Coordinates of C-alpha atoms in Angstrom, one line a residue:
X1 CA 12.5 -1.7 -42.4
X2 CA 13.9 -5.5 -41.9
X3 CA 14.0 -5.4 -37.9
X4 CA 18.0 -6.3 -35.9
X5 CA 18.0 -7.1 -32.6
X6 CA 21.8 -8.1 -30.7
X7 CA 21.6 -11.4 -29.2
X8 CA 23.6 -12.9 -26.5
X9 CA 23.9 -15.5 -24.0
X10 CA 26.5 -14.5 -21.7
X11 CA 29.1 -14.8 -23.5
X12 CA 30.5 -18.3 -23.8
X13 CA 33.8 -16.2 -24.4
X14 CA 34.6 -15.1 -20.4
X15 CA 38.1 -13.4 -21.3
X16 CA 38.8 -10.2 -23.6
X17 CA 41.8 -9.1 -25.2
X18 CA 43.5 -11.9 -22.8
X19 CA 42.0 -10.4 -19.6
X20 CA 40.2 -12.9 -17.7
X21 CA 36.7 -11.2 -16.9
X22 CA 34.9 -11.6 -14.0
X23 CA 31.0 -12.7 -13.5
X24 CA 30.1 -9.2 -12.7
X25 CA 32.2 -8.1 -15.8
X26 CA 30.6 -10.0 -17.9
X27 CA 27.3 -9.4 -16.7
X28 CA 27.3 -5.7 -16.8
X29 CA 29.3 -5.9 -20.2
X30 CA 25.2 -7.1 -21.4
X31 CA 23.4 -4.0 -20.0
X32 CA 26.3 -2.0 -21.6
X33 CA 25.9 -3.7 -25.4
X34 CA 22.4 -3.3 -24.9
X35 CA 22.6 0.5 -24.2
X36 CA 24.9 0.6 -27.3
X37 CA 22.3 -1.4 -29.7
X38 CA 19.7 1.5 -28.9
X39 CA 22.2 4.3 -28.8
X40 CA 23.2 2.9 -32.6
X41 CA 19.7 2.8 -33.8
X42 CA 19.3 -0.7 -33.8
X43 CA 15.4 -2.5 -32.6
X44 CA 15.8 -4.6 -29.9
X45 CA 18.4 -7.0 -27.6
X46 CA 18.1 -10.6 -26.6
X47 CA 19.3 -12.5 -23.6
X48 CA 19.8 -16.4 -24.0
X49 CA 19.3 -18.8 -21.1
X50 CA 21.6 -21.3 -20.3
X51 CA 22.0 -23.3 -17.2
X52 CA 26.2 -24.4 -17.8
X53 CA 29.4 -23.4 -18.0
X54 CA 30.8 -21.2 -19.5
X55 CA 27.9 -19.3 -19.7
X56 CA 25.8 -16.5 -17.8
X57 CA 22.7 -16.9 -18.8
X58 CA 20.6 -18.3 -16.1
X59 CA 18.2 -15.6 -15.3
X60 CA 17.2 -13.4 -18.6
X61 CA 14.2 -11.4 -16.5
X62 CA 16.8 -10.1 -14.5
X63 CA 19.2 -9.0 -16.8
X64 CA 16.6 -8.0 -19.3
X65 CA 14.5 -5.9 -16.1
X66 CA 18.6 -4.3 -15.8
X67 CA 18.3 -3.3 -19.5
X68 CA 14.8 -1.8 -19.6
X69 CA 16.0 0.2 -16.7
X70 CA 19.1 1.7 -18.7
X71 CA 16.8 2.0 -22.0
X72 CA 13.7 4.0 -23.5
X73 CA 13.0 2.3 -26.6
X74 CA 14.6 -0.7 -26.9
X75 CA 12.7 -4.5 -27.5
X76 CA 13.4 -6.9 -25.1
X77 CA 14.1 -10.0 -26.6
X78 CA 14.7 -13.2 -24.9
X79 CA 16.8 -16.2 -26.9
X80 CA 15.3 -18.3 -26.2
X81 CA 13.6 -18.9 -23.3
X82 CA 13.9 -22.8 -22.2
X83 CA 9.9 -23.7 -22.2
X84 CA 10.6 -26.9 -22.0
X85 CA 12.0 -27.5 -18.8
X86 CA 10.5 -24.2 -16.7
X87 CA 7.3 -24.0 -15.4
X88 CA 4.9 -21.9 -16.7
X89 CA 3.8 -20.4 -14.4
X90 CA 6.9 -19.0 -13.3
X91 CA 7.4 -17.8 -16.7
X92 CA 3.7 -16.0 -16.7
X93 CA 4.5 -14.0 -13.7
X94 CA 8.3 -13.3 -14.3
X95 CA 8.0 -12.0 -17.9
X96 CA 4.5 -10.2 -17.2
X97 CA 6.1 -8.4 -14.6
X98 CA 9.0 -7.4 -17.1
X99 CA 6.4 -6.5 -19.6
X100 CA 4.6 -4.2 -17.1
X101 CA 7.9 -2.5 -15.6
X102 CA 9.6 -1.7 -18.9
X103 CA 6.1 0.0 -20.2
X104 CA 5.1 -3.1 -22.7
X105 CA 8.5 -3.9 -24.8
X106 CA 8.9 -7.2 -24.2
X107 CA 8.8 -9.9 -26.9
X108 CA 9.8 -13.8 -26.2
X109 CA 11.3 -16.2 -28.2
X110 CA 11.0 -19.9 -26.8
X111 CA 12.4 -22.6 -27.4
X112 CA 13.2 -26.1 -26.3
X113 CA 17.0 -26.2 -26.4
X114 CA 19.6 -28.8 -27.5
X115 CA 21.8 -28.8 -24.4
X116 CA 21.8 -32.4 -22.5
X117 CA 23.1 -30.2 -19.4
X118 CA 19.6 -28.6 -19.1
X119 CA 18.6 -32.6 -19.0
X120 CA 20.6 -33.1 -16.4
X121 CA 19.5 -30.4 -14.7
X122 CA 15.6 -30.4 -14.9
X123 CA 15.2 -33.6 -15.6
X124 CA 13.3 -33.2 -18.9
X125 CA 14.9 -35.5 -21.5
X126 CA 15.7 -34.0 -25.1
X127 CA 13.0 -36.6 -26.4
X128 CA 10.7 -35.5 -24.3
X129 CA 11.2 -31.3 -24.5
X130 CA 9.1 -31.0 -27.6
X131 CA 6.6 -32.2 -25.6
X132 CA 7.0 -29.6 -22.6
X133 CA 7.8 -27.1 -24.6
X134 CA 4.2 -27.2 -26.5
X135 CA 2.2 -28.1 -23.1
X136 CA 3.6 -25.3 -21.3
X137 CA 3.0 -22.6 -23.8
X138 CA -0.7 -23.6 -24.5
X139 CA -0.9 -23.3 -20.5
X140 CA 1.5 -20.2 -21.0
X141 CA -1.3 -18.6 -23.3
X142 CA -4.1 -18.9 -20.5
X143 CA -2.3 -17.6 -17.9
X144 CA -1.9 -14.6 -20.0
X145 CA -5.2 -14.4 -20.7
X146 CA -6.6 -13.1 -17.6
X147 CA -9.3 -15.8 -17.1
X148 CA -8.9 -18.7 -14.4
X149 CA -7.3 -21.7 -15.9
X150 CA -7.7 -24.9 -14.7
X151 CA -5.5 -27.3 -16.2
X152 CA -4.1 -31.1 -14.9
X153 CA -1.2 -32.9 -16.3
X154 CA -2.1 -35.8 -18.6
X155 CA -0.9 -38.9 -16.7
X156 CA 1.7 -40.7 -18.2
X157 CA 2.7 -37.5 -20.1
X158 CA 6.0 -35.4 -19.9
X159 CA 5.5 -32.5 -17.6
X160 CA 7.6 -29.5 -15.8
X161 CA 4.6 -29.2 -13.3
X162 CA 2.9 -32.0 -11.7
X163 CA 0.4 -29.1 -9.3
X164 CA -3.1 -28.6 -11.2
X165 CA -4.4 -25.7 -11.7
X166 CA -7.9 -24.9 -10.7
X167 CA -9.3 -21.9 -11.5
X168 CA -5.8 -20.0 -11.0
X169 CA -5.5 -16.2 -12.6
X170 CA -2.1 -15.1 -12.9
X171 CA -0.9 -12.0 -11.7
X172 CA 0.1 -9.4 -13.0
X173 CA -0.9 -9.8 -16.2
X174 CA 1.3 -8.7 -19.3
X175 CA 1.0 -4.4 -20.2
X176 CA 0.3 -5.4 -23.7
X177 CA -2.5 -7.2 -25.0
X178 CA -1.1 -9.6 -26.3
X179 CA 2.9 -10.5 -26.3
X180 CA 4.9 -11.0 -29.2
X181 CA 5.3 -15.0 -28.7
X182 CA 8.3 -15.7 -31.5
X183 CA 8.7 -20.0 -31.6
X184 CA 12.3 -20.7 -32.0
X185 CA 12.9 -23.6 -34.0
X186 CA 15.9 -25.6 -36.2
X187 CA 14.4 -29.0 -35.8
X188 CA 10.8 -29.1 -35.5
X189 CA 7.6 -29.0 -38.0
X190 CA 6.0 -29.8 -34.7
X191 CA 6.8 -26.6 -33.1
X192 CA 6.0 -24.4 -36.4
X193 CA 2.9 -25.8 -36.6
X194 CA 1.9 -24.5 -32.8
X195 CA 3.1 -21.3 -34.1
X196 CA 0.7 -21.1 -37.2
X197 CA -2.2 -22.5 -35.0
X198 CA -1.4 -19.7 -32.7
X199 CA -0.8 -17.0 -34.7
X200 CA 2.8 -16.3 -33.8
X201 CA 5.9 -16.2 -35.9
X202 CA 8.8 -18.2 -35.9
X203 CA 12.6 -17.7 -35.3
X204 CA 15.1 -19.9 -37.4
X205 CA 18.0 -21.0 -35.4
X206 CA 19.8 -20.5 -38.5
X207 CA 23.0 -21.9 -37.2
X208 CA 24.5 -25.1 -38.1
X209 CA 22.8 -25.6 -42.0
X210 CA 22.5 -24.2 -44.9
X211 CA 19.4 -21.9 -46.4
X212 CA 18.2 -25.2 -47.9
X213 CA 18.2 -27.3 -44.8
X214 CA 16.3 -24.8 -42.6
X215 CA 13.9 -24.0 -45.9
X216 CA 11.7 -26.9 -45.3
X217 CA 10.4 -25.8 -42.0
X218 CA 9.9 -22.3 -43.0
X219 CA 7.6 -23.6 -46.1
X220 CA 6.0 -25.9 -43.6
X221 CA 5.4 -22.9 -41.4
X222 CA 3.7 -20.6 -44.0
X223 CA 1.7 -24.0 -45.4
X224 CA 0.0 -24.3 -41.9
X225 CA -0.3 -20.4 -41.5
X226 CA -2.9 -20.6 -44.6
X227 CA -4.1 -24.2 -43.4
X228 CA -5.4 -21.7 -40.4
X229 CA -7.5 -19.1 -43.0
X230 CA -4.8 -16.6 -41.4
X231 CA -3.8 -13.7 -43.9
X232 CA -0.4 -14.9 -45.5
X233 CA 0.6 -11.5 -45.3
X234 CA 0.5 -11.5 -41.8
X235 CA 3.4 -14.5 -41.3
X236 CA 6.3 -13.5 -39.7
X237 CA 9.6 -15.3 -39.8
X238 CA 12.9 -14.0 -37.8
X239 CA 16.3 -15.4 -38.1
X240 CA 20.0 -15.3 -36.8
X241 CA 23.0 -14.9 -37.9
X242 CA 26.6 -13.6 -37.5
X243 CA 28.5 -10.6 -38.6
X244 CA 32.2 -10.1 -39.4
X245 CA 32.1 -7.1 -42.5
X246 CA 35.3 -5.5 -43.7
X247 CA 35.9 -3.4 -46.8
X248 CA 38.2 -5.9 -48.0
X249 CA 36.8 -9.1 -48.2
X250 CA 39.6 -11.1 -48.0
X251 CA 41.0 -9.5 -44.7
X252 CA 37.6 -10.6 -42.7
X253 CA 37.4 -14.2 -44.4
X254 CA 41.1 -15.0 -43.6
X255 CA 40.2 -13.2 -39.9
X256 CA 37.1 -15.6 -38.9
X257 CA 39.2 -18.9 -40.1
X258 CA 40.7 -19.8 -36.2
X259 CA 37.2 -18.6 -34.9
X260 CA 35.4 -21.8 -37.2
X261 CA 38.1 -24.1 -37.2
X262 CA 38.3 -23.9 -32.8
X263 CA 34.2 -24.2 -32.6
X264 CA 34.1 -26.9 -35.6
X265 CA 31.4 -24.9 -37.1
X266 CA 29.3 -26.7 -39.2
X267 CA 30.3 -29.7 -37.7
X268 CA 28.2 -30.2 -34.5
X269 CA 25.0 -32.9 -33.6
X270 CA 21.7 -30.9 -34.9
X271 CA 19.4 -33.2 -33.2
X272 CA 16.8 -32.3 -35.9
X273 CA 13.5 -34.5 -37.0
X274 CA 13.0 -33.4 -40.4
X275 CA 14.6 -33.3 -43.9
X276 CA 17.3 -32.7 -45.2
X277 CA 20.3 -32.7 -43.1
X278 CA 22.8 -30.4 -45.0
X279 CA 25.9 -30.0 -43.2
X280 CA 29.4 -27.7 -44.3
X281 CA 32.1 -29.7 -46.0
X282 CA 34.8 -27.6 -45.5
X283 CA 35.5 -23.6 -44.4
X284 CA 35.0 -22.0 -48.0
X285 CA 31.7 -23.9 -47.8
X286 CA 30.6 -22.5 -44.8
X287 CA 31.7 -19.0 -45.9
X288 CA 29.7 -19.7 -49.0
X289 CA 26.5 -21.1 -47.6
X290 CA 26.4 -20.6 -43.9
X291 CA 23.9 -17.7 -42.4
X292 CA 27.4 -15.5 -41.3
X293 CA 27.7 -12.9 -43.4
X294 CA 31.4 -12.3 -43.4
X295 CA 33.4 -11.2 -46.1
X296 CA 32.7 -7.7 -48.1
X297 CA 29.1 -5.4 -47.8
X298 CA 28.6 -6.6 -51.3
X299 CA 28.8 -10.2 -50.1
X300 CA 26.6 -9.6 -47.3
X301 CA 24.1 -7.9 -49.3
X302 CA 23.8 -11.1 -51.5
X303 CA 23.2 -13.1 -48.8
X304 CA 21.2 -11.8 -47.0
X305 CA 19.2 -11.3 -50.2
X306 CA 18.9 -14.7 -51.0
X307 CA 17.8 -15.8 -47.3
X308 CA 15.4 -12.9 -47.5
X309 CA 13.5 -14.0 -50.6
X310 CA 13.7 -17.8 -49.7
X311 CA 12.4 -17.2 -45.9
X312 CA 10.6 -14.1 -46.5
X313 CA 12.4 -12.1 -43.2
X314 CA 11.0 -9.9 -41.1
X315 CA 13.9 -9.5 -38.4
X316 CA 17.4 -10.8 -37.9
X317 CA 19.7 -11.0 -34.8
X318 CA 23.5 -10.3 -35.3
X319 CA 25.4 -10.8 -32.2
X320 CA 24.9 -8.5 -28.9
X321 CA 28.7 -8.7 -28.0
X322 CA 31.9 -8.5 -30.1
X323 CA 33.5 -11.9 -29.0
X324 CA 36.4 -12.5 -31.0
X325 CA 36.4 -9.9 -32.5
X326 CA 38.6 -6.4 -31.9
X327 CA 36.3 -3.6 -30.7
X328 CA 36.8 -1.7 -33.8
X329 CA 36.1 -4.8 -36.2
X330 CA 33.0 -5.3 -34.3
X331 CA 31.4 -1.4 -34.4
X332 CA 33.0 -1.7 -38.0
X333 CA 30.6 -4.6 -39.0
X334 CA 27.5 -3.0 -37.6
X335 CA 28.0 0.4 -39.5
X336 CA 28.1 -1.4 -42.4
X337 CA 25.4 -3.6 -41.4
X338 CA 23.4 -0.5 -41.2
X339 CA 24.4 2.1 -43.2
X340 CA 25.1 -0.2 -46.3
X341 CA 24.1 -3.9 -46.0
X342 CA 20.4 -3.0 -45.1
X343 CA 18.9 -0.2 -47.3
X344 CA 20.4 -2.6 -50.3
X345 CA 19.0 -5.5 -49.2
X346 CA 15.6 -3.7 -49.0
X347 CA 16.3 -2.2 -52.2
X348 CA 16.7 -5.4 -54.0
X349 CA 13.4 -7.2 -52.6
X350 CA 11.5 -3.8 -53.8
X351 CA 9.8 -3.2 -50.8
X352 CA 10.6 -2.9 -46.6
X353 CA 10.7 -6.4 -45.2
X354 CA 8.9 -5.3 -42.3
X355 CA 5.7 -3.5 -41.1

């Protein structure tokens, strides 16, 4: 069965139904979706991290510790987690410590981020936090291997930690052997690569391009994988995307139109590296080609198809909170999602998408 985890960054929408929320609201309002996803069936829940306004999303290991608290069987997910500008260290011991307390569910996806707030904040410049990023998970990876690391920044070099290590085990160390390590990526080949070297899989942004945009790093991806003598079999490629299903298509098209048109969707700086750039021209476009599957199940089954067969999915994330939506449309959409959407989709590929 194809995987669906929620995902959400504290949500950049801080009012509902016209009430304004407050922090606690809104933080608790995440513990509660995520208690929801399991009690629906779903696999898993992600917390973003985000350091701005409007957002709530500054410490995921405490949210996420909140959530494995309230749940039995539910993944933790994180989405993603800002490698680039934290230090590793810190990450090794938070997120072990989460992987220990909620009996080994924990799975990460990192990333570097697009945000120049987060620059402004740590100081790591967006042309430097591919560089981070990869440094501090290939330090990541040896504090989580139970051995002393020793390990010196490389003068001259980007770096979130300028303290060597000499012969430094980290403590605790994860409950599972080895932690699900998914590298979120919409601009790099760079940071596929490390994923393929590693072993990991990848999560596709998914956002701002269409299927043939994000297609190149994907192939890139599974290229490397074999470059590696790994089993291509064994390659595992998540994605996101968004969720607005009604019976009658028309009624959720017509529905998300303010939504796209107030977040100029399609429309935004992708600060990618690679080929091609493929951009929306206009809202039928973007209902046409973008990774939200809104409109009819039947729409959303052929979608979804397509990105399955061209990416070769594993696991999705739909989003872990209803936003604009009405609380009906949103428990509407995942229904569908489930009940319909998803044993077609599997059906039409011949086989589960996942292990």
């Amino acid at each position: 069965m194809v995987r669906v985890i929620g995902l959400d960054i504290i949500s950049n929408i801080p009012s509902v139904d016209g009430i304004q929320l407050s922090d606690v609201d809104r933080l608790n309002s995440v513990v509660e979706n995520a208690v929801r996803f399991e009690e629906l069936g779903f696999d898993g829940y992600a917390v973003g991290e985000r350091h701005h306004a409007p957002f709530l999303s500054s410490a995921p290991p405490v949210i996420l510790a909140n959530i494995a608290a309230r749940t039995s069987t539910l993944r933790l997910f994180t989405g993603v987690t800002l490698l680039s500008v934290l230090d590793p260290v810190r990450v090794a011991e938070d997120y072990a410590t989460l992987d220990q307390l909620s009996g080994g569910r924990l799975e990460l996806i990192v990333g570097k981020g697009n945000g120049s707030e987060q620059a402004e904040l740590f100081g790591v410049a967006r042309d430097d936090a591919h560089v981070t990023e990869h440094e501090n998970y290939r330090v990541l990876r040896q504090l989580w291997s139970g051995e002393p690391v020793h390990w010196a920044p490389t003068p001259g070099r980007p770096t979130t930690r300028t303290v060597p290590l000499e012969g430094w085990v980290s403590r605790p160390q994860p409950l599972q052997p080895r932690i699900r390590t998914w590298h979120g990526s919409s601009t790099s080949t760079e940071t596929v690569e490390l994923a393929a070297e590693y072993g990991d899989p990848i999560w596709v942004a998914n956002v701002q391009k269409s299927i043939e945009g994000y297609a190149p790093l994907v192939e890139r991806y599974r290229e490397a994988w074999r470059e590696h003598g790994r089993d291509p079999k064994d390659a595992k490629v998540g994605a996101g995307f968004s969720l607005f299903l009604t019976r009658n298509s028309q009624d959720s098209v017509e529905a998300f139109r303010p939504f796209y048109e107030r977040t100029a969707a399609g429309r935004v700086d992708t600060y990618n590296n690679f080929a091609p750039e493929t951009l929306f021209q206009d809202y039928d476009d973007y209902v046409a080609r973008s990774s939200f599957l809104v409109g009819s199940p039947q729409q959303a089954i052929d979608k979804l198809t397509r990105y399955a067969q061209v990416y070769g999915l594993d696991a999705i994330s739909i989003p872990g909170n209803r936003g604009d939506l009405t609380e009906r449309q949103w428990l509407e959409s995942l229904e569908l999602l489930k009940t319909e959407v998803l044993p077609a989709v599997e059906a039409n590929l011949g086989a589960a998408l996942v292990s």
